[in-house]
Short mmCIF file of C-alpha atoms in Angstrom, two decimals:
data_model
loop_
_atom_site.label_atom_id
_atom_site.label_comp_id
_atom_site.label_asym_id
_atom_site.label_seq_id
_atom_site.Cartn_x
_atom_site.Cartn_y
_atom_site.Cartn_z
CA UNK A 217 0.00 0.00 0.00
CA UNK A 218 2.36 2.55 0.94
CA UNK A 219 4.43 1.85 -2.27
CA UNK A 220 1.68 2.71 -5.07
CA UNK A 221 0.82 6.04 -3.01
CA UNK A 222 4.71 6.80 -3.35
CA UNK A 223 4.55 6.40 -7.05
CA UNK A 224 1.41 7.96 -7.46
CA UNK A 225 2.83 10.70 -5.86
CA UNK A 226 6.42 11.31 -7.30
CA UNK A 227 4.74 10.40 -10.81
CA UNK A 228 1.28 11.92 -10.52
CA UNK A 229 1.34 14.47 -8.31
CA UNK A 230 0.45 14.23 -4.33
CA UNK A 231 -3.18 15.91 -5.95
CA UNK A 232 -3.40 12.18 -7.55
CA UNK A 233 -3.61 10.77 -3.63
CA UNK A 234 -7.28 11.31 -2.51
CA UNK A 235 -7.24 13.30 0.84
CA UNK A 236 -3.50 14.79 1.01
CA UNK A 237 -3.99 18.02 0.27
CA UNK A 238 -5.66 18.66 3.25
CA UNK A 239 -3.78 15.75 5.31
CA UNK A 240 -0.36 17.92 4.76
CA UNK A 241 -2.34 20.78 5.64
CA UNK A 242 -3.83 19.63 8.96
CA UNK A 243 -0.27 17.89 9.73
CA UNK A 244 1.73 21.03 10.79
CA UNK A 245 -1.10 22.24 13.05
CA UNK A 246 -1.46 19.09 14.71
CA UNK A 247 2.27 18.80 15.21
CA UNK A 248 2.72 22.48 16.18
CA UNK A 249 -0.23 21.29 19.32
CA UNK A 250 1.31 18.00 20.27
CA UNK A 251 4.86 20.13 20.65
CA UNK A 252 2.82 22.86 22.38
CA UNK A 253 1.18 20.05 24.57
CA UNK A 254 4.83 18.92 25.53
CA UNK A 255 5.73 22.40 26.22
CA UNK A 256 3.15 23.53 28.51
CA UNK A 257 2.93 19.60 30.39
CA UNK A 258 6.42 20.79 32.09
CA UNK A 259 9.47 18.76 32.99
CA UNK A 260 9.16 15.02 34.51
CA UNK A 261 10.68 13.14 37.33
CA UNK A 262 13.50 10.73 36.46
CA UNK A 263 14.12 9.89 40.14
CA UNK A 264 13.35 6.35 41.38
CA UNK A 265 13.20 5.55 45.44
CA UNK A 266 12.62 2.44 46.82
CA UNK A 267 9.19 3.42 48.74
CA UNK A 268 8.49 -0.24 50.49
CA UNK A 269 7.64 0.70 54.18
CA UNK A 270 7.85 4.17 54.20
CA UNK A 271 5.75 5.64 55.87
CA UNK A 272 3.61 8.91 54.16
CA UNK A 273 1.18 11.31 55.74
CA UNK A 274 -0.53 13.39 53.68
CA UNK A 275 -3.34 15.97 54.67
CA UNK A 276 -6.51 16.39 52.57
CA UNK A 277 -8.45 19.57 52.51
CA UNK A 278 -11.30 20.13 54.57
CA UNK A 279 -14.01 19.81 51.93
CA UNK A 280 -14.58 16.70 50.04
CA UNK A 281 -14.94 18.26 46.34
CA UNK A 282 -14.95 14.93 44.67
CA UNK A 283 -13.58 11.21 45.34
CA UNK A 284 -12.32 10.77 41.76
CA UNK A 285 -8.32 10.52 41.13
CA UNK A 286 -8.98 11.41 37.76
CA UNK A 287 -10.42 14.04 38.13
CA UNK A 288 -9.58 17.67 38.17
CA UNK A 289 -10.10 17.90 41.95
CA UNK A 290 -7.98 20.65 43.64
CA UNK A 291 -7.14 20.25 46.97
CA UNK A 292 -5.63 17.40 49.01
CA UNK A 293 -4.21 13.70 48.73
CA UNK A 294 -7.74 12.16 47.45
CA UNK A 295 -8.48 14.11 45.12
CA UNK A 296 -5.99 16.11 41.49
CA UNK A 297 -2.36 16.52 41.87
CA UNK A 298 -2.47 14.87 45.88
CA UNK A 299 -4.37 12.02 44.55
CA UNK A 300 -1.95 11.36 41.27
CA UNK A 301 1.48 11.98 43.91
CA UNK A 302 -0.72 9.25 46.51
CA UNK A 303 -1.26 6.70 43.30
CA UNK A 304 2.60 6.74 42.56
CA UNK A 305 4.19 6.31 45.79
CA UNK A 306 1.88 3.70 46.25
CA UNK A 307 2.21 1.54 43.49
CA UNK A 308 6.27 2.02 45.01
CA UNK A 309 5.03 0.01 48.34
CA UNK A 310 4.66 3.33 50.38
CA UNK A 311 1.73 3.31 52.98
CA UNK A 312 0.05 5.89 52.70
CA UNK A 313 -2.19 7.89 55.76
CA UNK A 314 -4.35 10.33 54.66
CA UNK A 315 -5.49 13.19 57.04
CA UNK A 316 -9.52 13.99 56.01
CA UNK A 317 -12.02 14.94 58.34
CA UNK A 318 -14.44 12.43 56.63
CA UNK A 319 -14.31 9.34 59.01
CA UNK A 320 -12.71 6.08 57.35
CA UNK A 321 -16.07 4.69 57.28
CA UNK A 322 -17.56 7.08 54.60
CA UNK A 323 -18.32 5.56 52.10
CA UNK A 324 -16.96 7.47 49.26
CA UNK A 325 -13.57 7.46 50.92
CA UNK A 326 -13.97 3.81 51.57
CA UNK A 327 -14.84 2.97 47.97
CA UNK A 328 -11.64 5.88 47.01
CA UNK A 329 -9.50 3.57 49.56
CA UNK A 330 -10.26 0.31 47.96
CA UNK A 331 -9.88 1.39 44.27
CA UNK A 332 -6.61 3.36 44.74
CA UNK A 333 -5.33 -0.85 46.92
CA UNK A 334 -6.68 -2.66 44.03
CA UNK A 335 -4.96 -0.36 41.25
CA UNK A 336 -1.48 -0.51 43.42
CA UNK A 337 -1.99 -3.79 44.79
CA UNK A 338 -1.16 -2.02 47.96
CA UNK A 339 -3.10 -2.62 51.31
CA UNK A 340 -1.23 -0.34 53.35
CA UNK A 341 -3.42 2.76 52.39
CA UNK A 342 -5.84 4.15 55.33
CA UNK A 343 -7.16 7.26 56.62
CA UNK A 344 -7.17 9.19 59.84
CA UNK A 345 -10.08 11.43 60.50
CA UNK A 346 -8.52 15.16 61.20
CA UNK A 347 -10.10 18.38 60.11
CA UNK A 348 -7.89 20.73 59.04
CA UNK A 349 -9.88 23.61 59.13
CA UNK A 350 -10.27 22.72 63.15
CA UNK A 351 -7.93 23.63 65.70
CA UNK A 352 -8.90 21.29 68.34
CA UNK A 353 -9.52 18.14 65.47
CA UNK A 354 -5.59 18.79 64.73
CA UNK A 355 -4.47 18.50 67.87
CA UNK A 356 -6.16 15.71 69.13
CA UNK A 357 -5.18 13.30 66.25
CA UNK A 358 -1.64 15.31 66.48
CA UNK A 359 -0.90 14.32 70.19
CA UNK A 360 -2.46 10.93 69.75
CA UNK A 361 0.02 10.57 67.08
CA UNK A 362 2.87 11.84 69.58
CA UNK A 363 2.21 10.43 72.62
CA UNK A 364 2.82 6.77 71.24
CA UNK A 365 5.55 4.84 72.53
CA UNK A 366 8.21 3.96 71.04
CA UNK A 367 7.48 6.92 68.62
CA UNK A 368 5.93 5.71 65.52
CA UNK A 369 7.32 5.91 61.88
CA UNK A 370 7.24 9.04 59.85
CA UNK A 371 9.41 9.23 56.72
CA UNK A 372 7.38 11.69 55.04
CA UNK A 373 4.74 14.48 55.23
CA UNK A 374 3.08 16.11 52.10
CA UNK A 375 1.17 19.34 52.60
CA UNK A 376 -0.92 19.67 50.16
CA UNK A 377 -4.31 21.01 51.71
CA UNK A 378 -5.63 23.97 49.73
CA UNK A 379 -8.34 25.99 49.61
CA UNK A 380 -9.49 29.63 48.41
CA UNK A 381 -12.31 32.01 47.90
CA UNK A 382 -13.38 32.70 43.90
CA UNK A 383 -14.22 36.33 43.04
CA UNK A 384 -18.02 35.68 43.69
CA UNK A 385 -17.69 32.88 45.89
CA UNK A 386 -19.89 32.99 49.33
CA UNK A 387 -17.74 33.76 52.14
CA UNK A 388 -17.59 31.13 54.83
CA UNK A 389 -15.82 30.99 57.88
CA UNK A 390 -14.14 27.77 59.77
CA UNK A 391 -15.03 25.67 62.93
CA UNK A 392 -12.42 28.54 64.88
CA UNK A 393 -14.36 31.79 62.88
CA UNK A 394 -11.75 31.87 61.20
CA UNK A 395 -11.14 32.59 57.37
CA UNK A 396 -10.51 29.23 55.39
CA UNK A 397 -7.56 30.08 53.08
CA UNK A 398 -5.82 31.15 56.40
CA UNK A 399 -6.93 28.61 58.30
CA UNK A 400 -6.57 25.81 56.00
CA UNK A 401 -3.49 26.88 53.80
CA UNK A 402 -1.01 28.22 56.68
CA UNK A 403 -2.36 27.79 59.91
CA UNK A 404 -3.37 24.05 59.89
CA UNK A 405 0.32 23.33 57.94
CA UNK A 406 1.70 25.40 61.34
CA UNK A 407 -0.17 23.92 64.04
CA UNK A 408 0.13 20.65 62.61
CA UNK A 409 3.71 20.60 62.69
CA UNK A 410 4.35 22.43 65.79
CA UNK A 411 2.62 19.79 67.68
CA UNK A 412 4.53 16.42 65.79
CA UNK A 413 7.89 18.44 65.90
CA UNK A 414 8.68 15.56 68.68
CA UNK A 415 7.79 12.78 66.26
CA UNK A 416 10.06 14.09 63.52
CA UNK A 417 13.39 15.01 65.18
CA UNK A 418 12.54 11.48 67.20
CA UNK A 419 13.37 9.49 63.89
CA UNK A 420 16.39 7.00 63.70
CA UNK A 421 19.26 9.19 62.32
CA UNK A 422 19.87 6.62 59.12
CA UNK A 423 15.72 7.69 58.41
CA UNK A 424 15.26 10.04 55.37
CA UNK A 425 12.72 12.05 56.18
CA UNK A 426 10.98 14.82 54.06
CA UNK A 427 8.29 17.63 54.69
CA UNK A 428 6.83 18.56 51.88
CA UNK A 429 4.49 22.17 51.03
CA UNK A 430 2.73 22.78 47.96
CA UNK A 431 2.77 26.49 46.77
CA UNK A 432 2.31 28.21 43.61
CA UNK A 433 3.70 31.32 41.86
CA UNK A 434 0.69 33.61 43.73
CA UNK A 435 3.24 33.88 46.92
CA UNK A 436 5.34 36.88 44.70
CA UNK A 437 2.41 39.11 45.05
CA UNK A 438 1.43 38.27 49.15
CA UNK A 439 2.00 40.91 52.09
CA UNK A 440 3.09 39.89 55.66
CA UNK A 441 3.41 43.45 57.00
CA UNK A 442 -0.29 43.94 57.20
CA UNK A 443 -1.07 40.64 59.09
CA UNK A 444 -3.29 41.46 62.19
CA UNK A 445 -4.54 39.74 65.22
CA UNK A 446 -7.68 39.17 64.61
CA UNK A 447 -10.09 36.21 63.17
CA UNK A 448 -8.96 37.82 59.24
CA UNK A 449 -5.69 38.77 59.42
CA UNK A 450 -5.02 38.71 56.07
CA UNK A 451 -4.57 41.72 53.68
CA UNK A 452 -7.72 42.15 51.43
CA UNK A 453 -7.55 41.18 48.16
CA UNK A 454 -3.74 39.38 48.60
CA UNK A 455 -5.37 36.64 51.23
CA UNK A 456 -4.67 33.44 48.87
CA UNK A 457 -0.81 34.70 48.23
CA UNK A 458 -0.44 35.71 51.54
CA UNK A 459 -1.03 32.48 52.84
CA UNK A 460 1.46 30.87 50.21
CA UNK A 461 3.57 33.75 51.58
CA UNK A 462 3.32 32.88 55.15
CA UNK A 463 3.49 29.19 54.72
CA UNK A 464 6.88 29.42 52.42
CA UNK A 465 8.07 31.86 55.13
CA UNK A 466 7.07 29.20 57.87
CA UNK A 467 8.72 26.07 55.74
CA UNK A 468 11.97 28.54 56.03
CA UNK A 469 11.62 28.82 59.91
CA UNK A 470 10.70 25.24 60.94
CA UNK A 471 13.97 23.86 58.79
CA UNK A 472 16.14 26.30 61.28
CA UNK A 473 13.57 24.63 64.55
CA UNK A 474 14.53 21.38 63.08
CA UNK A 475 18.12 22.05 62.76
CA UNK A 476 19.02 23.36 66.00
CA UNK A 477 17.75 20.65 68.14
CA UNK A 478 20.28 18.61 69.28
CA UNK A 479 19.56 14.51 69.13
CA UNK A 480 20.76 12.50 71.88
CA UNK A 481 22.68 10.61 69.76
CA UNK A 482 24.44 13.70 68.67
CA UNK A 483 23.66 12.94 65.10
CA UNK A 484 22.67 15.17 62.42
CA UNK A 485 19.26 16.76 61.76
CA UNK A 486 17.52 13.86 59.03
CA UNK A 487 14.39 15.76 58.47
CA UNK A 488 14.61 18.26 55.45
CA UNK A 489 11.81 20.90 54.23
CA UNK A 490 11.24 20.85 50.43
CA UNK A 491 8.72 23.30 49.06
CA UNK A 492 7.32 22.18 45.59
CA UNK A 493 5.32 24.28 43.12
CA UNK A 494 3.63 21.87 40.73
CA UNK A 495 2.74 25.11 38.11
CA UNK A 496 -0.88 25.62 36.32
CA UNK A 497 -2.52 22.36 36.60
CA UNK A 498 -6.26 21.64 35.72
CA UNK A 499 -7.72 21.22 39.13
CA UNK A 500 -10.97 22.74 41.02
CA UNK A 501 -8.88 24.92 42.46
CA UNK A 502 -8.17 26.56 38.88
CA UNK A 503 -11.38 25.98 37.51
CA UNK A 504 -12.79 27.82 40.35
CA UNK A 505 -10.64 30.66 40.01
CA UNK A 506 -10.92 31.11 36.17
CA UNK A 507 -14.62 30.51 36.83
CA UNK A 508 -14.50 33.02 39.46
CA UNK A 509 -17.44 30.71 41.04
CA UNK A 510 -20.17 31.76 38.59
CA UNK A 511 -22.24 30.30 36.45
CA UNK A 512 -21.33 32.55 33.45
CA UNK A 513 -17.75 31.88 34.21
CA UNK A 514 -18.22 27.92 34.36
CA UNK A 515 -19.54 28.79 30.99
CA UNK A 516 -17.01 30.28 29.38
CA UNK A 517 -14.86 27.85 31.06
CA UNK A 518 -16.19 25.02 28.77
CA UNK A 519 -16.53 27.09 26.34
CA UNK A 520 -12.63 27.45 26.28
CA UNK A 521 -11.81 23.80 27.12
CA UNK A 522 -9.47 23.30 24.55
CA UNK A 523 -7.27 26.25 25.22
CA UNK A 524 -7.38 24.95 29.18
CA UNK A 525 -6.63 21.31 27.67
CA UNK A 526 -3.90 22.69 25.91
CA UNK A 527 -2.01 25.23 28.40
CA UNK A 528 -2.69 23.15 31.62
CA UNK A 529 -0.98 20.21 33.08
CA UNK A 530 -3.07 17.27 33.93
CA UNK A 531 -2.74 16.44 37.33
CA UNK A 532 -0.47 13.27 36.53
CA UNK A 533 1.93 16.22 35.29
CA UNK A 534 1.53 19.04 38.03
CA UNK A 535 2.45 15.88 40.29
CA UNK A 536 5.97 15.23 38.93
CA UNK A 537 7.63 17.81 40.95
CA UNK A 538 6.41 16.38 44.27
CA UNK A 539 7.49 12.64 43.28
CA UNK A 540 10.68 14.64 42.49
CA UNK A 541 11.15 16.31 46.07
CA UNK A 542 9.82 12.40 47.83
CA UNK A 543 12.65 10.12 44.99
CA UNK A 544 15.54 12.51 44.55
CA UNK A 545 18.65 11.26 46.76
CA UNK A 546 20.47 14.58 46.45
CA UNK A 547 17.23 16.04 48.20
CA UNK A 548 17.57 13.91 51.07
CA UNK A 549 21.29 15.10 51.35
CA UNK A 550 22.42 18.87 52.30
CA UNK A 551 20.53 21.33 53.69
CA UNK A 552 16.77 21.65 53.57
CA UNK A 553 14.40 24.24 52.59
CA UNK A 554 14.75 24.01 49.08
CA UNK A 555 12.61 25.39 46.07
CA UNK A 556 11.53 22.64 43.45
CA UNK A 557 9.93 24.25 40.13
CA UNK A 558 9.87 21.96 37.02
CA UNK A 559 11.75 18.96 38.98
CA UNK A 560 14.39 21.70 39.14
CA UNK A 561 15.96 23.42 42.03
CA UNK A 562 15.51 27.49 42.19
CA UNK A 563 15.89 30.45 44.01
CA UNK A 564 13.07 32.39 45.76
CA UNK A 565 11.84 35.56 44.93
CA UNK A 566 11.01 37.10 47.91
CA UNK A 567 13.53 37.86 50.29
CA UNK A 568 11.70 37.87 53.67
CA UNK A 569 11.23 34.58 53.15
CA UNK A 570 14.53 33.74 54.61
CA UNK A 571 14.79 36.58 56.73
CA UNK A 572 14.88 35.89 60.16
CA UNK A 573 12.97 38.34 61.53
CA UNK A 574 10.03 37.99 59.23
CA UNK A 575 9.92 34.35 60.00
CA UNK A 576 10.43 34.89 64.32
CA UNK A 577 7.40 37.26 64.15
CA UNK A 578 4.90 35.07 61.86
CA UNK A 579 5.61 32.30 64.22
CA UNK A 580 5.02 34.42 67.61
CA UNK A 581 1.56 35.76 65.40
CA UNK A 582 0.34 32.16 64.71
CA UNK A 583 1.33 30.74 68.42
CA UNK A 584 -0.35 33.67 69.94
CA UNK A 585 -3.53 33.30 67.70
CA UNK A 586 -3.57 29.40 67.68
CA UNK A 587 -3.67 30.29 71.58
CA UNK A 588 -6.13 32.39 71.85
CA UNK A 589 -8.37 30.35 69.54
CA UNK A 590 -8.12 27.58 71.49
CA UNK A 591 -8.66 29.11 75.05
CA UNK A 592 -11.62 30.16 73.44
CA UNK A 593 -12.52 26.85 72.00
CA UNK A 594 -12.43 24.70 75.27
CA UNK A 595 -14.43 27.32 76.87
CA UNK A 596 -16.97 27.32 74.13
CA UNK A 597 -17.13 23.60 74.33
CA UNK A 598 -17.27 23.76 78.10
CA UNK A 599 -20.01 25.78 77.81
CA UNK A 600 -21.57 23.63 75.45
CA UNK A 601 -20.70 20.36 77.37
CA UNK A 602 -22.95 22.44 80.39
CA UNK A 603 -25.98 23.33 78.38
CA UNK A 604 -26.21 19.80 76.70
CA UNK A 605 -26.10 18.06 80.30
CA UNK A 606 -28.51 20.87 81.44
CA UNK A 607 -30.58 20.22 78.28
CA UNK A 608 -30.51 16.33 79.14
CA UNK A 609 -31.36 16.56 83.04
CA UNK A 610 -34.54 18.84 81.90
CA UNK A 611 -35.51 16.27 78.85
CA UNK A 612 -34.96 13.36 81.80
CA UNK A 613 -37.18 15.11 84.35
CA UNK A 614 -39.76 16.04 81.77
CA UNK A 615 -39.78 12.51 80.82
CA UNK A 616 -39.64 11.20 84.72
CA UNK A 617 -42.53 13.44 85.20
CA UNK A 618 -44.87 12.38 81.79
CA UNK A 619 -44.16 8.96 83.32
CA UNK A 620 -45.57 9.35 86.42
CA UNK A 621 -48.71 11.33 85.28
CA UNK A 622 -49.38 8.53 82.59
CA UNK A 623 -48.76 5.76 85.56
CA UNK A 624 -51.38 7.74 87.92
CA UNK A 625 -54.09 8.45 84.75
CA UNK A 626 -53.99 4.94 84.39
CA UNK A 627 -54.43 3.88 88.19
CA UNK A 628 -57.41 6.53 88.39
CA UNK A 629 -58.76 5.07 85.23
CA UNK A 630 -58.56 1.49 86.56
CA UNK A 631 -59.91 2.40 89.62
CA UNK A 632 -63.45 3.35 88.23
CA UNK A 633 -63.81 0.90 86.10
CA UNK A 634 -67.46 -0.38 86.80
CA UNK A 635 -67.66 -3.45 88.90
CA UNK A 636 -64.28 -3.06 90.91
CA UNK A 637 -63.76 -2.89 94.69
CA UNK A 638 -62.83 0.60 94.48
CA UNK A 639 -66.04 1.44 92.56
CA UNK A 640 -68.61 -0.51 94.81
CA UNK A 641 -67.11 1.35 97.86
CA UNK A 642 -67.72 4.29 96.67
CA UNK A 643 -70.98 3.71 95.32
#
């Protein structure tokens, strides 16, 4: 076949060959968008770990936007780029923990839990029930997690809990009244940490571990300097890169906590902070900022599929640079802290994030706030804790009480019933 269509063409004419005209027309384009597609999908990971026992936490955001690793879900390890980083290090033999504040026995996240074993032949994969967008739910799985003995095994943490607020989304506040994309991107990453700070430096010295934070490119335009103590600290208008800001700036400061402490074994700190920025990936997250959570915008969004399609990266993709930052030996080597864009090492472009200053003063803020916030939370749940026994004793004695007027209706009634002794004595 191919043979007559040569000669047809060198002798004839490629018009002699029905369809090639507009074949070799259509052929450049589709080239030019399968080298485009390359382009825009970003670099890959080349590293290979062995992953067999390793232990991997990673946190999932506080709202379940959809149970489906293939699809473009934004924030968290069930769901997008988490989901697509989970899948991979599982299929490796890791066991994976994820941190949701569904309870394992949901049964989306149960059905999600046995799909992702049977596609990586991997049982080890469960899920702890922690709320990120809740103080007291963080530290109560936190210190469970701490107060084991001997310490448990930790080899690596992903941080990849994300939320934010579209242009005409409805504002909502957390469990704490606080705003979500403060809570959930910075605050939950801090307190979290803060509180299994004893589980990490408590790791055998010949243990690689890793603590990895998802950011994106918003943290260039974010503002520390107008952070306030109250339930919105953040800056209007700059809250979602402010809390890429402050969580960068914290990654900075709890490498330096992790590297003064000195092991009674006098060995060297084994715990290293890698902050990864997967790039534009096709996740809610996007969708609902290019949407700018409106109807019209979802619109125009499928309207302009293709061009998303095209510019993107799947989530497979935007994934590559966190199974970089878990495989890479070099990482796992050095000093920590380091900036992963495109599987590739770079600087950062903000200086406060490694100034010291900046980073002493976010983390008195956040101590003093995630103080406050709870004080007030055990005395709100205190006071709850009273009004629900109050509201129990008064249901009991209103019950006690229907009781015994039922019980003495019924003796009166029984009592003159016709033909009784109690009857005939009174008659």
């Amino acid at each position: 076949m191919p043979i007559p269509l040569l000669a047809d063409a060198t002798f004839k004419g490629v018009s002699s060959i029905p369809f090639a005209i507009p074949i070799l027309k259509t052929l450049p384009w589709l080239i030019l968008i399968w080298l485009l597609k390359i382009y825009f999908g970003g670099a890959s990971n080349t590293s290979e770990r062995l992953m067999h026992s390793k232990v991997v936490m990673i946190t999932v955001s506080s709202k379940l936007l959809l149970l489906d690793r293939n699809a473009n879900c934004e924030q968290g390890g069930t769901s997008g780029i988490g989901a697509a980083v989970a899948e991979n290090l599982a299929a490796r033999g890791a066991q994976i923990i994820f941190l949701t504040h569904h309870a394992p026995s949901d049964p989306f996240l149960a059905e999600y839990i046995e799909d992702l074993r049977a596609l990586t032949n991997n049982e080890l994969i469960y899920a702890e029930q922690v709320d990120l967008s809740s103080l007291q739910s963080i530290r109560v799985f936190a210190t469970k997690w701490v107060d084991n003995a001997p310490p448990r095994r930790l080899d690596m943490v992903i941080l990849c809990a994300d939320t934010l607020k579209p242009r005409f989304g409805i504002s909502v506040k957390t469990e704490d009244a606080l705003e979500p994309v403060w809570s959930i991107n910075y605050l939950a990453n801090f307190h979290l940490l803060s509180i299994l700070s004893p589980a990490l430096r408590a790791q055998p010295p010949d243990r690689d571990v890793r603590i990895l934070f998802a950011t994106c490119s918003s943290y260039v335009g974010g503002d520390l300097k107008e952070l306030k103590d109250k339930r919105d600290p953040l800056p209007k208008g700059r809250k979602y890169e402010t809390s890429k800001l402050a969580n960068m700036v914290f990654a900075q400061a709890f490498q330096k906590h992790l590297d003064v402490f000195q092991r009674p074994d006098k060995q060297p700190n084994n715990a290293r902070i890698i902050v990864v920025d997967p790039g534009f990936t096709r996740t809610p997250g996007m969708r609902r900022w290019l949407t700018m959570g409106s109807l019209w915008g979802l619109l125009l969004y499928l309207v302009m599929w293709p061009t998303w399609w095209l510019i993107l990266k799947s989530p497979l993709q935007g994934a590559q640079g966190f199974l970089r930052a878990a495989m890479e030996a070099e990482l796992g080597r050095g000093v920590g802290g380091r900036f992963l864009r495109e599987c590739r090492e770079v600087g950062y472009l903000r200086e406060e994030i490694k100034d010291e200053a900046v980073q002493k003063k976010l983390w008195a803020f956040s101590e003093k706030q995630i103080e406050a916030l709870e004080k007030e939370g055990a005395v709100n749940r205190a006071l709850a804790k009273k009004q629900n026994e109050n509201l129990e004793k008064e249901n009991s004695a209103k019950i006690t009480k229907e009781r015994e007027e039922e019980t003495a209706e019924k003796q009166t009634a029984r009592s003159k019933v016709p033909g009784s002794r109690r009857s005939r004595k009174a008659d």
